[in-house]
PDB file of C-alpha atoms in Angstrom:
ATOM      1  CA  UNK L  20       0.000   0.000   0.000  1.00  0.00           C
ATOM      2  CA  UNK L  21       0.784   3.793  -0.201  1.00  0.00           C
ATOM      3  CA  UNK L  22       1.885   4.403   3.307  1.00  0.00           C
ATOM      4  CA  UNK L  23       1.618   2.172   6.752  1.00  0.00           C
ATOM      5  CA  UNK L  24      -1.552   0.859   7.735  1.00  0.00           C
ATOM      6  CA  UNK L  25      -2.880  -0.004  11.187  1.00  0.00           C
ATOM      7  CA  UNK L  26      -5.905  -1.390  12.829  1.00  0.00           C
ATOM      8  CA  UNK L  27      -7.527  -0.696  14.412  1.00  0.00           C
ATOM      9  CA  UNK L  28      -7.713   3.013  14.887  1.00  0.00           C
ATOM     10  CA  UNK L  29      -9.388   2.762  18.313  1.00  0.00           C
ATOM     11  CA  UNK L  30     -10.160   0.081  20.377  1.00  0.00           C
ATOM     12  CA  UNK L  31     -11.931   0.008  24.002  1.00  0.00           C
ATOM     13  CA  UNK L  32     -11.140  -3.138  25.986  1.00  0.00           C
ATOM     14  CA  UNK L  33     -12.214  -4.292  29.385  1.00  0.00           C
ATOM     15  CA  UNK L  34      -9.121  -4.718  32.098  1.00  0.00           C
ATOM     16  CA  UNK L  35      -7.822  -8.650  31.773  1.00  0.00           C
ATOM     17  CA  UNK L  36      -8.775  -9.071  28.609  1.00  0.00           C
ATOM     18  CA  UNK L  37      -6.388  -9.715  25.711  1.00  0.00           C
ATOM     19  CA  UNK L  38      -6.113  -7.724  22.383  1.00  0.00           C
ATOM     20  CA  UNK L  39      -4.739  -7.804  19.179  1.00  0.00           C
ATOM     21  CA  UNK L  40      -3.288  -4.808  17.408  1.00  0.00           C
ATOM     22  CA  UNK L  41      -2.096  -5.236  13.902  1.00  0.00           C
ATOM     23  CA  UNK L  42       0.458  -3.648  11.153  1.00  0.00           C
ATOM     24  CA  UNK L  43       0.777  -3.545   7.552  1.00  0.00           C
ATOM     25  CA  UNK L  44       4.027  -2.116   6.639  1.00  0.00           C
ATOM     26  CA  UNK L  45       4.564  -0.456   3.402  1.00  0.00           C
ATOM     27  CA  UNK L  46       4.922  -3.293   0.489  1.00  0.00           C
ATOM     28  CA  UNK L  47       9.204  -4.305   0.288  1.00  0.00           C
ATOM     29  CA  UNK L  48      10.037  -2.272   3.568  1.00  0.00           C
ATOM     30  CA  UNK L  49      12.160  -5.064   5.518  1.00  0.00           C
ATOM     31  CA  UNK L  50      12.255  -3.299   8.855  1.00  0.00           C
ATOM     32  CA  UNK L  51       9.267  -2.485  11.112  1.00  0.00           C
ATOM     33  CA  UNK L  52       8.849  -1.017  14.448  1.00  0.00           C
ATOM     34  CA  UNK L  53       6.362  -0.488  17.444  1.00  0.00           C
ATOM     35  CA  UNK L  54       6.447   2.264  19.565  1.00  0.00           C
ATOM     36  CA  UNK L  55       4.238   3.132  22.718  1.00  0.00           C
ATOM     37  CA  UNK L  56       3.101   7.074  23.126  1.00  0.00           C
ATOM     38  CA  UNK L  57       1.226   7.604  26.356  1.00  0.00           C
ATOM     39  CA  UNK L  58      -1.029  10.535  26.779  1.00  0.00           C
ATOM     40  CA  UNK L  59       1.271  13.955  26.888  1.00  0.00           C
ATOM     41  CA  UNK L  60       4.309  11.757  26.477  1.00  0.00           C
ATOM     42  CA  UNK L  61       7.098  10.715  24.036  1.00  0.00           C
ATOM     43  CA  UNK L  62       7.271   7.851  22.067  1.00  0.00           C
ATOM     44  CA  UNK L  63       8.612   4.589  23.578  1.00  0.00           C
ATOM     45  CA  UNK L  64      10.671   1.862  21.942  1.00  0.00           C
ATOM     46  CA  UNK L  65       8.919  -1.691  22.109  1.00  0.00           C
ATOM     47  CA  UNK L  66      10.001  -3.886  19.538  1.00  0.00           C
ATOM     48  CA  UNK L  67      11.907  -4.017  16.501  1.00  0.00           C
ATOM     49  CA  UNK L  68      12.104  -6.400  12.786  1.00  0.00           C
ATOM     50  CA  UNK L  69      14.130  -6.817  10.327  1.00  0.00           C
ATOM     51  CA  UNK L  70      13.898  -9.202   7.368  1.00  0.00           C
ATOM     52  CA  UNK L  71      14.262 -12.715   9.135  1.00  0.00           C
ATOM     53  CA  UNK L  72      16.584 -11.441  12.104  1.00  0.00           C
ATOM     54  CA  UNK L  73      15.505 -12.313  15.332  1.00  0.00           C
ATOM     55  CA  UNK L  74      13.667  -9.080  16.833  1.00  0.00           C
ATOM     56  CA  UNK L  75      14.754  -6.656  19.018  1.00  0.00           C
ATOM     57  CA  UNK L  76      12.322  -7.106  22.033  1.00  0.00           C
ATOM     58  CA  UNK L  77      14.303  -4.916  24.187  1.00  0.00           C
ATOM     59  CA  UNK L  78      11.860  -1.971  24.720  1.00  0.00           C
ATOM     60  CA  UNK L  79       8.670  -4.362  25.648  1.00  0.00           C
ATOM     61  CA  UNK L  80       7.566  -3.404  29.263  1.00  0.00           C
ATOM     62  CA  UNK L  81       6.238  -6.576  30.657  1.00  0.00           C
ATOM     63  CA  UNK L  82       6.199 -10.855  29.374  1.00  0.00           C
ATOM     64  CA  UNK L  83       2.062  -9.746  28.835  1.00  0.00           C
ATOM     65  CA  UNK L  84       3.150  -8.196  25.636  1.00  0.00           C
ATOM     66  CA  UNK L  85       4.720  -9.840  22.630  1.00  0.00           C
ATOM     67  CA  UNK L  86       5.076  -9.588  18.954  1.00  0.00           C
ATOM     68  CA  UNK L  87       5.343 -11.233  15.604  1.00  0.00           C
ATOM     69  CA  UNK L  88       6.159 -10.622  12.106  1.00  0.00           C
ATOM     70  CA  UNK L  89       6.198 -13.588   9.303  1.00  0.00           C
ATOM     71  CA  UNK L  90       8.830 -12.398   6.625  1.00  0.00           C
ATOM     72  CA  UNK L  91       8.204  -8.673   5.458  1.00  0.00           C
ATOM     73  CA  UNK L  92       4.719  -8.559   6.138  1.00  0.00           C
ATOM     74  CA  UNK L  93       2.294  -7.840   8.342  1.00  0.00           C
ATOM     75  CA  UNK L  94       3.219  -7.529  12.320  1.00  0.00           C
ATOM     76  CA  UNK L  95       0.459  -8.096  14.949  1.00  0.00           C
ATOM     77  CA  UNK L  96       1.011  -7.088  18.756  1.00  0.00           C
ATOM     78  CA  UNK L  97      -0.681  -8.679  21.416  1.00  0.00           C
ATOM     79  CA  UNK L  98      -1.182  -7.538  24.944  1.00  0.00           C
ATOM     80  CA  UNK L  99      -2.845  -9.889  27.316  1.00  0.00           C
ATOM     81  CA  UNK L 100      -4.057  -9.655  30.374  1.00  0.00           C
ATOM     82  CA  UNK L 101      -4.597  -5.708  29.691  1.00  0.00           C
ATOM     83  CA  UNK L 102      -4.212  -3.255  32.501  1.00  0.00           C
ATOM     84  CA  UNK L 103      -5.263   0.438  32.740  1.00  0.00           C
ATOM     85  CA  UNK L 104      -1.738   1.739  32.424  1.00  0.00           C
ATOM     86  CA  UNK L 105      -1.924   0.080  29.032  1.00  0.00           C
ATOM     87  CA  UNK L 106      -3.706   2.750  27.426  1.00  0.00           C
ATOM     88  CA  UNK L 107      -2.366   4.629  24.687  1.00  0.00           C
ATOM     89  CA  UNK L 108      -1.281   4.915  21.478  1.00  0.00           C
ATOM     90  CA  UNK L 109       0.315   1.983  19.954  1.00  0.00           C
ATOM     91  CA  UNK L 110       2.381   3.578  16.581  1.00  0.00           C
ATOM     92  CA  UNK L 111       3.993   1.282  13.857  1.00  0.00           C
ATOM     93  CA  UNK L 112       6.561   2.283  11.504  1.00  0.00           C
ATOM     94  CA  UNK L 113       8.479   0.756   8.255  1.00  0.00           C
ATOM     95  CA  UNK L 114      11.452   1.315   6.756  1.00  0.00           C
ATOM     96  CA  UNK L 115      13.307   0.444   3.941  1.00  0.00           C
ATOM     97  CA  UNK L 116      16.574   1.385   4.270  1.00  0.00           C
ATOM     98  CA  UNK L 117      18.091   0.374   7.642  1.00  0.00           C
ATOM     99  CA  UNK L 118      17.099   3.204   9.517  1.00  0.00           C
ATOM    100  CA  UNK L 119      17.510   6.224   7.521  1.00  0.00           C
ATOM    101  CA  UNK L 120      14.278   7.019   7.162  1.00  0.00           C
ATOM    102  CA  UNK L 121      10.911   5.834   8.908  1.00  0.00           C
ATOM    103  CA  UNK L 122       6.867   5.855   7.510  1.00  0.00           C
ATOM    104  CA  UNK L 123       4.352   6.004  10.610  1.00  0.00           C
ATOM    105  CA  UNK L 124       1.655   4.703  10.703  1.00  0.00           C
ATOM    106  CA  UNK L 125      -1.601   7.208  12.009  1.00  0.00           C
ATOM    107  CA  UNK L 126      -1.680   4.537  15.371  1.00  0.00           C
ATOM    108  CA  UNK L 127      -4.154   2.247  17.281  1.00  0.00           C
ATOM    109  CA  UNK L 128      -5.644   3.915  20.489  1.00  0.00           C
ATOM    110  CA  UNK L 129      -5.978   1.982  22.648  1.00  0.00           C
ATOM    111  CA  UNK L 130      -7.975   2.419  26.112  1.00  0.00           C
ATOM    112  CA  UNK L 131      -8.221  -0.100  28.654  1.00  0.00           C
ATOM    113  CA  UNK L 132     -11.498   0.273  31.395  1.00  0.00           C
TER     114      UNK L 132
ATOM    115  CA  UNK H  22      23.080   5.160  25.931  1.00  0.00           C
ATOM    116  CA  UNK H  23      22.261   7.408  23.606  1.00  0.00           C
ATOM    117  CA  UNK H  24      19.219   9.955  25.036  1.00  0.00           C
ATOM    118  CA  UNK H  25      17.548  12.934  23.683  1.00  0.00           C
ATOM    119  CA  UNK H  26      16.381  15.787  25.708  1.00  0.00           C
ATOM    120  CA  UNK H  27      13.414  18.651  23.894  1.00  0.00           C
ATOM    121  CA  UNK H  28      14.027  21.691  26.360  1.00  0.00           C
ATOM    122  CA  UNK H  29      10.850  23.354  26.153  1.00  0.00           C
ATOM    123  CA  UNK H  30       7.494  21.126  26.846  1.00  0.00           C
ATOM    124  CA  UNK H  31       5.490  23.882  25.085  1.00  0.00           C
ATOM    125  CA  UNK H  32       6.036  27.192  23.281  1.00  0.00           C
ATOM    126  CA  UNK H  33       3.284  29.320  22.662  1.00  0.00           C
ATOM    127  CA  UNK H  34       4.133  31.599  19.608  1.00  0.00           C
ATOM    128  CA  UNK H  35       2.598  34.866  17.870  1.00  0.00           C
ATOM    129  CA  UNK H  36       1.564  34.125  13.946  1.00  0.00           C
ATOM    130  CA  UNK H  37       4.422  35.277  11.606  1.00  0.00           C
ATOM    131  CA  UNK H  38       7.060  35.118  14.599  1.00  0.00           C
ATOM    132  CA  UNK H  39      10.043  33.223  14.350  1.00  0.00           C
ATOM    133  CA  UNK H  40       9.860  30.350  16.447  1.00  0.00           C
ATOM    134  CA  UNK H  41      13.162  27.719  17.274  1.00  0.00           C
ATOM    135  CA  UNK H  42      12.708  23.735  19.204  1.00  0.00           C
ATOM    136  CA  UNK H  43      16.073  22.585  21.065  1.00  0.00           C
ATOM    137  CA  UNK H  44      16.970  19.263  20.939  1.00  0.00           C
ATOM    138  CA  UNK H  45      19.827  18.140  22.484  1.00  0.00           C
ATOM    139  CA  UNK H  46      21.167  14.573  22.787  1.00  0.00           C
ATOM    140  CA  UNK H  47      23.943  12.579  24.536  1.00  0.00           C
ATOM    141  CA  UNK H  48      25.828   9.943  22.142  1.00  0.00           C
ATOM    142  CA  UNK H  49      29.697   8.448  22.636  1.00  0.00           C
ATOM    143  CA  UNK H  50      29.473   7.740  18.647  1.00  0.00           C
ATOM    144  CA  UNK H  51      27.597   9.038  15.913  1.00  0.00           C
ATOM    145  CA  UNK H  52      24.401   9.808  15.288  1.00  0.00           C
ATOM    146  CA  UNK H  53      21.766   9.854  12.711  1.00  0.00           C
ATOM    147  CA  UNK H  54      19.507  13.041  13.927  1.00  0.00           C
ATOM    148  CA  UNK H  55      15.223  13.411  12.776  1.00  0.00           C
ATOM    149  CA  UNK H  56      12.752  15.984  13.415  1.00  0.00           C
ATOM    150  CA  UNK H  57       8.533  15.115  12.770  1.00  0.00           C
ATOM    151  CA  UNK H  58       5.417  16.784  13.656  1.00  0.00           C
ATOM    152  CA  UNK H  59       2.529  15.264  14.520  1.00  0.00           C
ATOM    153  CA  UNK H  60      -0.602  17.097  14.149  1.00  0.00           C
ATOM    154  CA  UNK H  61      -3.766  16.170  16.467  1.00  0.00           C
ATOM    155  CA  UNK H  62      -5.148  12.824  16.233  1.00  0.00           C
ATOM    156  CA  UNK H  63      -2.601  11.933  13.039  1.00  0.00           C
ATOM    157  CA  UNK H  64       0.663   9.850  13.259  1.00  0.00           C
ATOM    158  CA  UNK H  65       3.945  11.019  12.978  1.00  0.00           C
ATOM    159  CA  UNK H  66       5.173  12.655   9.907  1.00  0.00           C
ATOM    160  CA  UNK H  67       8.978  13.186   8.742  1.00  0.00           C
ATOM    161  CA  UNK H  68       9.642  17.141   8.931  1.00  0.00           C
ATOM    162  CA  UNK H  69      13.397  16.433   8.007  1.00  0.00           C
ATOM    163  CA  UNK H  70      16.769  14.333   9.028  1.00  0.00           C
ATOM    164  CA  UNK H  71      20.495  15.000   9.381  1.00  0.00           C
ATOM    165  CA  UNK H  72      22.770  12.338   8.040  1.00  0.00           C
ATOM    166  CA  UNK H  73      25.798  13.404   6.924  1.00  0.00           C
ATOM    167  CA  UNK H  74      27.122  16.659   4.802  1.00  0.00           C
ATOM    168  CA  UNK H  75      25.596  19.889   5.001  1.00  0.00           C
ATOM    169  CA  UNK H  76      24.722  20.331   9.213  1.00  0.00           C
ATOM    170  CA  UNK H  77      21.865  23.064   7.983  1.00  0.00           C
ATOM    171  CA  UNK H  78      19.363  20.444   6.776  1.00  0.00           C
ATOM    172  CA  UNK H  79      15.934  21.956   5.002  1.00  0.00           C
ATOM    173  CA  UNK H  80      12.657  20.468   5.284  1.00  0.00           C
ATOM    174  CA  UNK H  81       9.156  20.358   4.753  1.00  0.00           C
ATOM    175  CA  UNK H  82       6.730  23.684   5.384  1.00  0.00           C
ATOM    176  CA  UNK H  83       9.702  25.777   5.735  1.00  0.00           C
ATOM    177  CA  UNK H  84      11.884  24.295   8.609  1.00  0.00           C
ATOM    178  CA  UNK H  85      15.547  24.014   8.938  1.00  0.00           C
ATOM    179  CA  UNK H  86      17.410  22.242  11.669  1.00  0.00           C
ATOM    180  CA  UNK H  87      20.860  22.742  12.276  1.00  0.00           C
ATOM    181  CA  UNK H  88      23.472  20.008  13.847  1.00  0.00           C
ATOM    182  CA  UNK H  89      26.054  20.983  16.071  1.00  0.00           C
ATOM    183  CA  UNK H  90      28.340  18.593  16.662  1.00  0.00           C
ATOM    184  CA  UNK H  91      30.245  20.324  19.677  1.00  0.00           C
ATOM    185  CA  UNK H  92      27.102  21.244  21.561  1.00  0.00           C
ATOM    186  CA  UNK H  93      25.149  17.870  20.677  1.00  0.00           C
ATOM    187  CA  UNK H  94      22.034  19.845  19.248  1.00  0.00           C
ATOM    188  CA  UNK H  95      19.795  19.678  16.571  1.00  0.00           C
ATOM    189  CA  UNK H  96      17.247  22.809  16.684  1.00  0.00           C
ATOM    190  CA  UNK H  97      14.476  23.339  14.775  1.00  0.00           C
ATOM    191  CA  UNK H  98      13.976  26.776  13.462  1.00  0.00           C
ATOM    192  CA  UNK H  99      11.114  28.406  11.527  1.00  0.00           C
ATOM    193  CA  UNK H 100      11.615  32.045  10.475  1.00  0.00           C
ATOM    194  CA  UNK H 101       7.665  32.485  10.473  1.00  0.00           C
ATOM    195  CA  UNK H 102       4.874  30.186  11.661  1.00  0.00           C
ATOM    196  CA  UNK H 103       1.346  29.976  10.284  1.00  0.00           C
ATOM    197  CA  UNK H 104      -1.583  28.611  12.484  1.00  0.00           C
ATOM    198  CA  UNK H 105      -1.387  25.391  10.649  1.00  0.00           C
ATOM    199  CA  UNK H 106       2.184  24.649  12.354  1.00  0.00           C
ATOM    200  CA  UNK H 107      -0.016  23.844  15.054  1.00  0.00           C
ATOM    201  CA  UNK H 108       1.315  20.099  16.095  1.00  0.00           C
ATOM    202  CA  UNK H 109       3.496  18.411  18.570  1.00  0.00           C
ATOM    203  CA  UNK H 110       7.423  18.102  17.701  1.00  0.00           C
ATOM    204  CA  UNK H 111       9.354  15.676  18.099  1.00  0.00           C
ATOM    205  CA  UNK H 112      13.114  15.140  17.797  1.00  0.00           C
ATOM    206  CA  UNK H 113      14.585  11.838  17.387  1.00  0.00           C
ATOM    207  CA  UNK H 114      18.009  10.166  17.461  1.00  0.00           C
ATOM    208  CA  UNK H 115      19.327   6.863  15.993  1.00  0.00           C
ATOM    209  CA  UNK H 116      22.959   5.659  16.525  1.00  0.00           C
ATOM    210  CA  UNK H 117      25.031   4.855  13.023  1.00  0.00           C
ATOM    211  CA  UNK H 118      24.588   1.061  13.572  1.00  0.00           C
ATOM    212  CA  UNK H 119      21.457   0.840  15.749  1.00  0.00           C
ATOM    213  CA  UNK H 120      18.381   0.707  14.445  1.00  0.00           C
ATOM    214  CA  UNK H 121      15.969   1.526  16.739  1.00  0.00           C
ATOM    215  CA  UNK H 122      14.897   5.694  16.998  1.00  0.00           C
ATOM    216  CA  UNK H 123      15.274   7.039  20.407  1.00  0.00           C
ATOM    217  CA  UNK H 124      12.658   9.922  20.779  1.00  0.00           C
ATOM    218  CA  UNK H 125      12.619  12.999  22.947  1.00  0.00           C
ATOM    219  CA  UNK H 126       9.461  13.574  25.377  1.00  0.00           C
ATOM    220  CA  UNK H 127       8.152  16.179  22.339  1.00  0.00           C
ATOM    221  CA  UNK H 128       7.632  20.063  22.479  1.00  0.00           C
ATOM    222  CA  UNK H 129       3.932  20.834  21.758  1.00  0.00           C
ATOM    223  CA  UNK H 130       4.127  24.492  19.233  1.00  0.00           C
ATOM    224  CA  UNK H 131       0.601  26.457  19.836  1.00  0.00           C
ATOM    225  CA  UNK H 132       0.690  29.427  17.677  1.00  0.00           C
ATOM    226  CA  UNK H 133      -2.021  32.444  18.504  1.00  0.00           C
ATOM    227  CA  UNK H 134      -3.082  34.828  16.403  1.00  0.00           C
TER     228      UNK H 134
END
């Protein structure tokens, strides 16, 4: 596609419960990123791809949260067990060109109650 | 570890003033540097990037960042804003080799008219 897709754009989930968040990077990008942005705050690393390297899990926060990514395609992070200090805006971003440049995608909101 | 510090949380601005972001970061080795803006309720989008050559770097809707290597900044500088500049900034840094961006907290630009 024309630019990084994610879905969904908001989603309201119940504490405990377990949700899927998903990317579609932009078509022959080999890298592809999550990043956390809590209300009012920066953006925090989570998790990193690239091609068929193991990832970079070194920014997720807790064993509730994991990731995957089959090839160059689309990446899917899941959060179970959700807690309040979940919420926020989950971003995803592709790049071609080992880190020289980044496409966002517009985010998933996410708001745990 | 590399970090990246945005001095100002928020600076309000007249329309048609000149308005300038810091950014400053801490790196042993060298650096790849980004500005983007993210407007409300959008995802991030690339305002411009310093990666070698020229330190004055140009970008989109009239910014300019310049990198100074000796004071470890990357400021973003508009000589006049419109309303539309509107958005949250954010600077970012990546360490030649890494891959993962490493994002200051942001500076949110409100300009009045």
């Amino acid at each position: 596609g024309a630019g990084v897709s994610q879905s969904p754009s908001n989603k309201v989930t119940e504490k405990g419960k377990d949700v899927e968040l998903r990317c579609d990077p932009i078509s022959g990008h080999t890298a592809l990123y999550w990043y956390r942005q809590r209300l009012g705050q920066g953006l925090e690393f989570l998790i990193y791809f690239q091609g068929n390297s193991a990832p970079d899990k070194s920014g997720l926060p807790s064993d509730r949260f994991s990731a995957e990514r089959t090839g160059e395609s689309v990446s899917t992070l899941t959060i179970q067990r959700t807690q309040q200090e979940d919420s926020a805006v989950y971003l995803c971003a592709s790049s071609s060109d080992r880190g020289k440049g980044y496409t966002f995608g517009s985010g998933t909101r996410l708001t745990v109650v | 570890a590399q970090s990246v510090t945005q001095l100002d949380s928020q600076v309000p601005v007249f329309e048609e003033a000149p308005v300038e972001l810091r950014c400053n970061y801490s790196s042993s080795v060298s650096v790849y540097l980004f500005w983007y803006v993210q407007y409300p309720n959008q995802g991030l989008q690339l305002l411009l990037k310093y990666l070698s050559g020229s330190t004055l770097v140009k970008g989109i809707n009239g910014f300019e960042a310049e990198f100074n290597k000796s004071q470890t900044s990357f400021h973003l500088r508009k000589p006049s804003v419109h309303i539309s500049d509107t958005a949250e900034y954010f600077c970012a840094v990546r360490l030649q080799g890494a891959q993962k961006l490493v994002f200051g907290q942001g500076t949110r630009l409100t300009i009045n008219p």
